[in-house]
PDB file of N, CA and C in Angstrom:
ATOM      1  N   MET A1221      60.518 150.019 159.082  1.00  0.00           N
ATOM      2  CA  MET A1221      61.754 148.222 159.170  1.00  0.00           C
ATOM      3  C   MET A1221      63.015 148.372 158.916  1.00  0.00           C
ATOM      4  N   ARG A1222      63.941 148.246 159.902  1.00  0.00           N
ATOM      5  CA  ARG A1222      65.098 148.343 160.257  1.00  0.00           C
ATOM      6  C   ARG A1222      66.022 147.489 159.591  1.00  0.00           C
ATOM      7  N   THR A1223      67.138 147.193 158.268  1.00  0.00           N
ATOM      8  CA  THR A1223      67.593 146.138 157.720  1.00  0.00           C
ATOM      9  C   THR A1223      69.477 146.880 158.659  1.00  0.00           C
ATOM     10  N   THR A1224      69.913 145.310 158.979  1.00  0.00           N
ATOM     11  CA  THR A1224      70.973 145.465 159.436  1.00  0.00           C
ATOM     12  C   THR A1224      72.325 145.592 157.681  1.00  0.00           C
ATOM     13  N   PRO A1225      73.413 146.541 158.501  1.00  0.00           N
ATOM     14  CA  PRO A1225      73.884 146.921 157.458  1.00  0.00           C
ATOM     15  C   PRO A1225      74.974 145.818 156.637  1.00  0.00           C
ATOM     16  N   PRO A1226      75.356 145.895 155.767  1.00  0.00           N
ATOM     17  CA  PRO A1226      76.590 144.712 155.154  1.00  0.00           C
ATOM     18  C   PRO A1226      77.444 143.963 156.178  1.00  0.00           C
ATOM     19  N   CYS A1227      78.130 144.849 156.986  1.00  0.00           N
ATOM     20  CA  CYS A1227      79.694 145.358 157.749  1.00  0.00           C
ATOM     21  C   CYS A1227      79.058 144.341 158.762  1.00  0.00           C
ATOM     22  N   GLN A1228      77.702 143.917 159.220  1.00  0.00           N
ATOM     23  CA  GLN A1228      77.418 143.956 160.754  1.00  0.00           C
ATOM     24  C   GLN A1228      76.848 142.267 160.312  1.00  0.00           C
ATOM     25  N   VAL A1229      76.999 141.809 158.960  1.00  0.00           N
ATOM     26  CA  VAL A1229      76.439 140.646 158.334  1.00  0.00           C
ATOM     27  C   VAL A1229      77.781 139.230 159.131  1.00  0.00           C
ATOM     28  N   GLU A1230      78.474 140.606 158.294  1.00  0.00           N
ATOM     29  CA  GLU A1230      80.136 138.925 158.155  1.00  0.00           C
ATOM     30  C   GLU A1230      81.054 140.084 158.557  1.00  0.00           C
ATOM     31  N   PRO A1231      81.319 140.591 159.559  1.00  0.00           N
ATOM     32  CA  PRO A1231      82.387 141.576 159.814  1.00  0.00           C
ATOM     33  C   PRO A1231      83.639 141.650 159.468  1.00  0.00           C
ATOM     34  N   GLU A1232      83.810 140.329 159.131  1.00  0.00           N
ATOM     35  CA  GLU A1232      85.548 139.872 159.150  1.00  0.00           C
ATOM     36  C   GLU A1232      85.706 139.543 157.797  1.00  0.00           C
ATOM     37  N   LEU A1233      85.423 140.212 156.493  1.00  0.00           N
ATOM     38  CA  LEU A1233      85.206 140.011 155.311  1.00  0.00           C
ATOM     39  C   LEU A1233      86.115 141.494 154.738  1.00  0.00           C
ATOM     40  N   TRP A1234      85.455 142.554 156.070  1.00  0.00           N
ATOM     41  CA  TRP A1234      85.968 143.673 155.604  1.00  0.00           C
ATOM     42  C   TRP A1234      87.809 143.939 156.127  1.00  0.00           C
ATOM     43  N   PHE A1235      88.128 143.267 156.919  1.00  0.00           N
ATOM     44  CA  PHE A1235      89.826 142.749 156.931  1.00  0.00           C
ATOM     45  C   PHE A1235      89.785 142.155 156.962  1.00  0.00           C
ATOM     46  N   SER A1236      89.946 141.200 155.400  1.00  0.00           N
ATOM     47  CA  SER A1236      90.277 140.171 154.957  1.00  0.00           C
ATOM     48  C   SER A1236      90.878 140.284 153.351  1.00  0.00           C
ATOM     49  N   GLU A1237      90.876 138.923 152.936  1.00  0.00           N
ATOM     50  CA  GLU A1237      91.452 138.930 151.725  1.00  0.00           C
ATOM     51  C   GLU A1237      90.942 139.308 150.314  1.00  0.00           C
ATOM     52  N   GLY A1238      89.230 139.536 150.679  1.00  0.00           N
ATOM     53  CA  GLY A1238      88.348 139.735 150.186  1.00  0.00           C
ATOM     54  C   GLY A1238      87.676 141.442 149.435  1.00  0.00           C
ATOM     55  N   LEU A1239      88.376 141.972 150.029  1.00  0.00           N
ATOM     56  CA  LEU A1239      88.362 143.593 150.385  1.00  0.00           C
ATOM     57  C   LEU A1239      87.516 143.742 149.013  1.00  0.00           C
ATOM     58  N   GLU A1240      87.554 143.314 147.500  1.00  0.00           N
ATOM     59  CA  GLU A1240      86.891 144.050 146.917  1.00  0.00           C
ATOM     60  C   GLU A1240      85.467 143.569 146.812  1.00  0.00           C
ATOM     61  N   GLU A1241      85.064 141.798 147.763  1.00  0.00           N
ATOM     62  CA  GLU A1241      84.026 141.986 147.642  1.00  0.00           C
ATOM     63  C   GLU A1241      83.597 142.724 148.619  1.00  0.00           C
ATOM     64  N   ALA A1242      84.183 142.915 149.605  1.00  0.00           N
ATOM     65  CA  ALA A1242      83.219 143.968 150.683  1.00  0.00           C
ATOM     66  C   ALA A1242      83.048 145.588 150.151  1.00  0.00           C
ATOM     67  N   LYS A1243      84.026 146.377 149.403  1.00  0.00           N
ATOM     68  CA  LYS A1243      83.709 147.367 148.524  1.00  0.00           C
ATOM     69  C   LYS A1243      82.099 147.074 148.316  1.00  0.00           C
ATOM     70  N   SER A1244      82.023 145.925 147.224  1.00  0.00           N
ATOM     71  CA  SER A1244      80.341 145.494 146.719  1.00  0.00           C
ATOM     72  C   SER A1244      79.852 145.541 147.254  1.00  0.00           C
ATOM     73  N   ARG A1245      79.813 145.336 148.346  1.00  0.00           N
ATOM     74  CA  ARG A1245      78.624 145.185 149.537  1.00  0.00           C
ATOM     75  C   ARG A1245      78.120 145.939 149.956  1.00  0.00           C
ATOM     76  N   CYS A1246      79.254 146.961 150.122  1.00  0.00           N
ATOM     77  CA  CYS A1246      79.169 148.503 150.693  1.00  0.00           C
ATOM     78  C   CYS A1246      78.106 149.299 149.931  1.00  0.00           C
ATOM     79  N   ARG A1247      78.082 149.221 148.398  1.00  0.00           N
ATOM     80  CA  ARG A1247      77.131 149.865 147.441  1.00  0.00           C
ATOM     81  C   ARG A1247      75.329 149.628 147.479  1.00  0.00           C
ATOM     82  N   GLY A1248      75.896 150.972 147.566  1.00  0.00           N
ATOM     83  CA  GLY A1248      73.638 150.778 148.202  1.00  0.00           C
ATOM     84  C   GLY A1248      73.378 151.121 149.984  1.00  0.00           C
ATOM     85  N   CYS A1249      74.635 150.979 150.734  1.00  0.00           N
ATOM     86  CA  CYS A1249      74.559 151.473 151.858  1.00  0.00           C
ATOM     87  C   CYS A1249      74.384 152.474 152.451  1.00  0.00           C
ATOM     88  N   PRO A1250      73.029 152.800 152.961  1.00  0.00           N
ATOM     89  CA  PRO A1250      72.732 154.791 152.990  1.00  0.00           C
ATOM     90  C   PRO A1250      73.462 154.662 154.205  1.00  0.00           C
ATOM     91  N   LEU A1251      74.399 153.920 155.120  1.00  0.00           N
ATOM     92  CA  LEU A1251      75.282 154.361 156.234  1.00  0.00           C
ATOM     93  C   LEU A1251      76.942 154.689 155.681  1.00  0.00           C
ATOM     94  N   SER A1252      76.991 154.779 154.422  1.00  0.00           N
ATOM     95  CA  SER A1252      78.334 154.582 153.168  1.00  0.00           C
ATOM     96  C   SER A1252      79.099 155.901 153.793  1.00  0.00           C
ATOM     97  N   PRO A1253      78.099 157.278 153.214  1.00  0.00           N
ATOM     98  CA  PRO A1253      79.779 157.793 153.246  1.00  0.00           C
ATOM     99  C   PRO A1253      79.911 158.705 154.841  1.00  0.00           C
ATOM    100  N   MET A1254      78.463 158.660 155.321  1.00  0.00           N
ATOM    101  CA  MET A1254      79.465 158.358 157.357  1.00  0.00           C
ATOM    102  C   MET A1254      79.795 157.817 157.566  1.00  0.00           C
ATOM    103  N   CYS A1255      80.414 156.539 157.224  1.00  0.00           N
ATOM    104  CA  CYS A1255      81.168 155.440 158.029  1.00  0.00           C
ATOM    105  C   CYS A1255      82.598 156.003 157.044  1.00  0.00           C
ATOM    106  N   LEU A1256      82.742 156.190 155.979  1.00  0.00           N
ATOM    107  CA  LEU A1256      84.271 156.323 155.121  1.00  0.00           C
ATOM    108  C   LEU A1256      84.580 157.713 155.929  1.00  0.00           C
ATOM    109  N   GLN A1257      83.843 158.415 156.386  1.00  0.00           N
ATOM    110  CA  GLN A1257      84.091 160.301 156.823  1.00  0.00           C
ATOM    111  C   GLN A1257      84.479 159.625 158.445  1.00  0.00           C
ATOM    112  N   GLY A1258      83.727 158.904 159.052  1.00  0.00           N
ATOM    113  CA  GLY A1258      83.882 158.525 160.547  1.00  0.00           C
ATOM    114  C   GLY A1258      85.777 157.713 160.619  1.00  0.00           C
ATOM    115  N   ALA A1259      85.975 156.548 159.360  1.00  0.00           N
ATOM    116  CA  ALA A1259      86.737 156.174 159.411  1.00  0.00           C
ATOM    117  C   ALA A1259      87.884 156.920 158.971  1.00  0.00           C
ATOM    118  N   ILE A1260      87.517 158.160 157.943  1.00  0.00           N
ATOM    119  CA  ILE A1260      89.069 158.535 157.785  1.00  0.00           C
ATOM    120  C   ILE A1260      89.714 159.962 158.968  1.00  0.00           C
ATOM    121  N   ASP A1261      88.521 160.274 159.848  1.00  0.00           N
ATOM    122  CA  ASP A1261      88.173 161.384 160.374  1.00  0.00           C
ATOM    123  C   ASP A1261      89.238 160.128 162.233  1.00  0.00           C
ATOM    124  N   ARG A1262      88.962 158.970 161.724  1.00  0.00           N
ATOM    125  CA  ARG A1262      89.439 158.421 163.222  1.00  0.00           C
ATOM    126  C   ARG A1262      91.008 157.958 162.693  1.00  0.00           C
ATOM    127  N   ALA A1263      91.179 158.128 161.016  1.00  0.00           N
ATOM    128  CA  ALA A1263      92.210 157.576 160.709  1.00  0.00           C
ATOM    129  C   ALA A1263      92.469 156.618 160.967  1.00  0.00           C
ATOM    130  N   GLU A1264      91.407 155.317 160.575  1.00  0.00           N
ATOM    131  CA  GLU A1264      91.491 153.600 160.692  1.00  0.00           C
ATOM    132  C   GLU A1264      92.838 153.665 160.178  1.00  0.00           C
ATOM    133  N   PRO A1265      93.665 152.352 160.569  1.00  0.00           N
ATOM    134  CA  PRO A1265      94.995 152.032 160.392  1.00  0.00           C
ATOM    135  C   PRO A1265      94.580 150.499 158.693  1.00  0.00           C
ATOM    136  N   TRP A1266      93.845 150.484 158.715  1.00  0.00           N
ATOM    137  CA  TRP A1266      93.036 149.406 157.054  1.00  0.00           C
ATOM    138  C   TRP A1266      92.307 149.432 157.351  1.00  0.00           C
ATOM    139  N   GLY A1267      91.103 148.855 155.983  1.00  0.00           N
ATOM    140  CA  GLY A1267      90.021 147.950 156.155  1.00  0.00           C
ATOM    141  C   GLY A1267      89.236 148.250 154.994  1.00  0.00           C
ATOM    142  N   VAL A1268      88.542 148.209 155.013  1.00  0.00           N
ATOM    143  CA  VAL A1268      87.247 148.788 154.055  1.00  0.00           C
ATOM    144  C   VAL A1268      85.979 149.710 154.774  1.00  0.00           C
ATOM    145  N   TRP A1269      85.927 150.427 154.705  1.00  0.00           N
ATOM    146  CA  TRP A1269      85.083 151.652 155.032  1.00  0.00           C
ATOM    147  C   TRP A1269      84.319 152.943 154.210  1.00  0.00           C
ATOM    148  N   GLY A1270      82.757 152.482 154.422  1.00  0.00           N
ATOM    149  CA  GLY A1270      82.252 153.279 153.109  1.00  0.00           C
ATOM    150  C   GLY A1270      82.028 153.229 151.773  1.00  0.00           C
ATOM    151  N   GLY A1271      82.941 151.686 151.816  1.00  0.00           N
ATOM    152  CA  GLY A1271      82.616 151.275 150.253  1.00  0.00           C
ATOM    153  C   GLY A1271      84.040 150.891 149.793  1.00  0.00           C
ATOM    154  N   GLU A1272      85.296 151.863 150.308  1.00  0.00           N
ATOM    155  CA  GLU A1272      86.590 152.011 150.101  1.00  0.00           C
ATOM    156  C   GLU A1272      87.256 151.412 150.994  1.00  0.00           C
ATOM    157  N   ILE A1273      88.690 150.991 149.899  1.00  0.00           N
ATOM    158  CA  ILE A1273      89.920 150.092 151.170  1.00  0.00           C
ATOM    159  C   ILE A1273      90.443 151.414 152.001  1.00  0.00           C
ATOM    160  N   LEU A1274      90.805 151.371 153.028  1.00  0.00           N
ATOM    161  CA  LEU A1274      91.697 152.547 153.340  1.00  0.00           C
ATOM    162  C   LEU A1274      92.643 152.019 154.242  1.00  0.00           C
ATOM    163  N   HIS A1275      94.203 152.849 154.175  1.00  0.00           N
ATOM    164  CA  HIS A1275      95.613 151.720 154.555  1.00  0.00           C
ATOM    165  C   HIS A1275      96.657 152.841 155.102  1.00  0.00           C
ATOM    166  N   ALA A1276      96.322 153.128 156.357  1.00  0.00           N
ATOM    167  CA  ALA A1276      97.324 153.973 157.203  1.00  0.00           C
ATOM    168  C   ALA A1276      96.231 155.963 157.010  1.00  0.00           C
ATOM    169  N   GLY A1277      95.403 154.753 157.308  1.00  0.00           N
ATOM    170  CA  GLY A1277      94.283 156.393 157.188  1.00  0.00           C
ATOM    171  C   GLY A1277      94.054 156.888 156.075  1.00  0.00           C
ATOM    172  N   THR A1278      94.343 156.060 154.976  1.00  0.00           N
ATOM    173  CA  THR A1278      94.045 157.446 153.812  1.00  0.00           C
ATOM    174  C   THR A1278      93.632 155.955 152.455  1.00  0.00           C
ATOM    175  N   VAL A1279      92.642 156.434 151.624  1.00  0.00           N
ATOM    176  CA  VAL A1279      91.754 155.840 150.552  1.00  0.00           C
ATOM    177  C   VAL A1279      92.861 155.212 149.624  1.00  0.00           C
ATOM    178  N   ILE A1280      92.600 153.853 149.261  1.00  0.00           N
ATOM    179  CA  ILE A1280      93.409 152.949 148.207  1.00  0.00           C
ATOM    180  C   ILE A1280      92.297 153.211 147.509  1.00  0.00           C
ATOM    181  N   PRO A1281      93.022 153.407 146.173  1.00  0.00           N
ATOM    182  CA  PRO A1281      91.891 153.782 144.429  1.00  0.00           C
ATOM    183  C   PRO A1281      91.256 151.877 144.000  1.00  0.00           C
ATOM    184  N   ARG A1282      92.654 150.934 144.867  1.00  0.00           N
ATOM    185  CA  ARG A1282      92.457 149.902 144.164  1.00  0.00           C
ATOM    186  C   ARG A1282      92.896 148.591 144.290  1.00  0.00           C
ATOM    187  N   LYS A1283      92.851 147.710 145.133  1.00  0.00           N
ATOM    188  CA  LYS A1283      93.524 147.225 145.073  1.00  0.00           C
ATOM    189  C   LYS A1283      94.760 146.416 144.747  1.00  0.00           C
ATOM    190  N   ARG A1284      96.194 146.248 145.177  1.00  0.00           N
ATOM    191  CA  ARG A1284      97.195 145.756 144.497  1.00  0.00           C
ATOM    192  C   ARG A1284      96.738 144.417 144.470  1.00  0.00           C
ATOM    193  N   VAL A1285      97.287 143.824 143.344  1.00  0.00           N
ATOM    194  CA  VAL A1285      97.092 142.761 142.654  1.00  0.00           C
ATOM    195  C   VAL A1285      98.169 141.659 143.223  1.00  0.00           C
ATOM    196  N   ARG A1286      98.443 140.526 143.712  1.00  0.00           N
ATOM    197  CA  ARG A1286      99.445 139.529 144.591  1.00  0.00           C
ATOM    198  C   ARG A1286     100.521 139.573 143.241  1.00  0.00           C
ATOM    199  N   GLY A1287     101.812 139.010 143.415  1.00  0.00           N
ATOM    200  CA  GLY A1287     101.919 138.624 143.231  1.00  0.00           C
ATOM    201  C   GLY A1287     103.287 139.769 142.008  1.00  0.00           C
ATOM    202  N   ARG A1288     104.228 139.398 141.465  1.00  0.00           N
ATOM    203  CA  ARG A1288     105.132 140.462 140.449  1.00  0.00           C
ATOM    204  C   ARG A1288     104.425 141.389 139.402  1.00  0.00           C
ATOM    205  N   PRO A1289     104.380 142.832 139.227  1.00  0.00           N
ATOM    206  CA  PRO A1289     103.306 143.497 138.298  1.00  0.00           C
ATOM    207  C   PRO A1289     103.978 143.043 136.603  1.00  0.00           C
ATOM    208  N   ARG A1290     102.805 142.885 136.280  1.00  0.00           N
ATOM    209  CA  ARG A1290     103.039 142.090 134.908  1.00  0.00           C
ATOM    210  C   ARG A1290     104.161 143.303 133.695  1.00  0.00           C
ATOM    211  N   LYS A1291     104.176 142.528 132.455  1.00  0.00           N
ATOM    212  CA  LYS A1291     104.785 143.232 131.973  1.00  0.00           C
ATOM    213  C   LYS A1291     104.432 143.448 130.906  1.00  0.00           C
ATOM    214  N   ASP A1292     104.282 144.462 130.273  1.00  0.00           N
ATOM    215  CA  ASP A1292     104.043 145.320 129.158  1.00  0.00           C
ATOM    216  C   ASP A1292     104.383 144.156 127.988  1.00  0.00           C
ATOM    217  N   VAL A1293     103.757 143.718 127.157  1.00  0.00           N
ATOM    218  CA  VAL A1293     103.948 143.455 126.054  1.00  0.00           C
ATOM    219  C   VAL A1293     104.289 144.397 124.740  1.00  0.00           C
ATOM    220  N   ALA A1294     105.711 144.309 124.405  1.00  0.00           N
ATOM    221  CA  ALA A1294     105.810 144.859 123.199  1.00  0.00           C
ATOM    222  C   ALA A1294     105.309 144.489 122.392  1.00  0.00           C
ATOM    223  N   ALA A1295     104.956 146.020 121.061  1.00  0.00           N
ATOM    224  CA  ALA A1295     104.425 145.838 120.276  1.00  0.00           C
ATOM    225  C   ALA A1295     105.072 145.559 118.894  1.00  0.00           C
TER     226      ALA A1295
END
């Protein structure tokens, strides 16, 4: 029995504001390592590939939150 990879069920999610959700859906997919390596080899401009967020062909560890940076609370 062959299952459909999660990226083929709802493809627009991998290129939208829901990038963290897309990353979580990639976990456990047996194609993740090949998907990520292929995206790096092709220097994909952006999106979620193999459970990682890519921008300008490089992996971004975590998506930056919108808005102004948080101020550190002085103790």
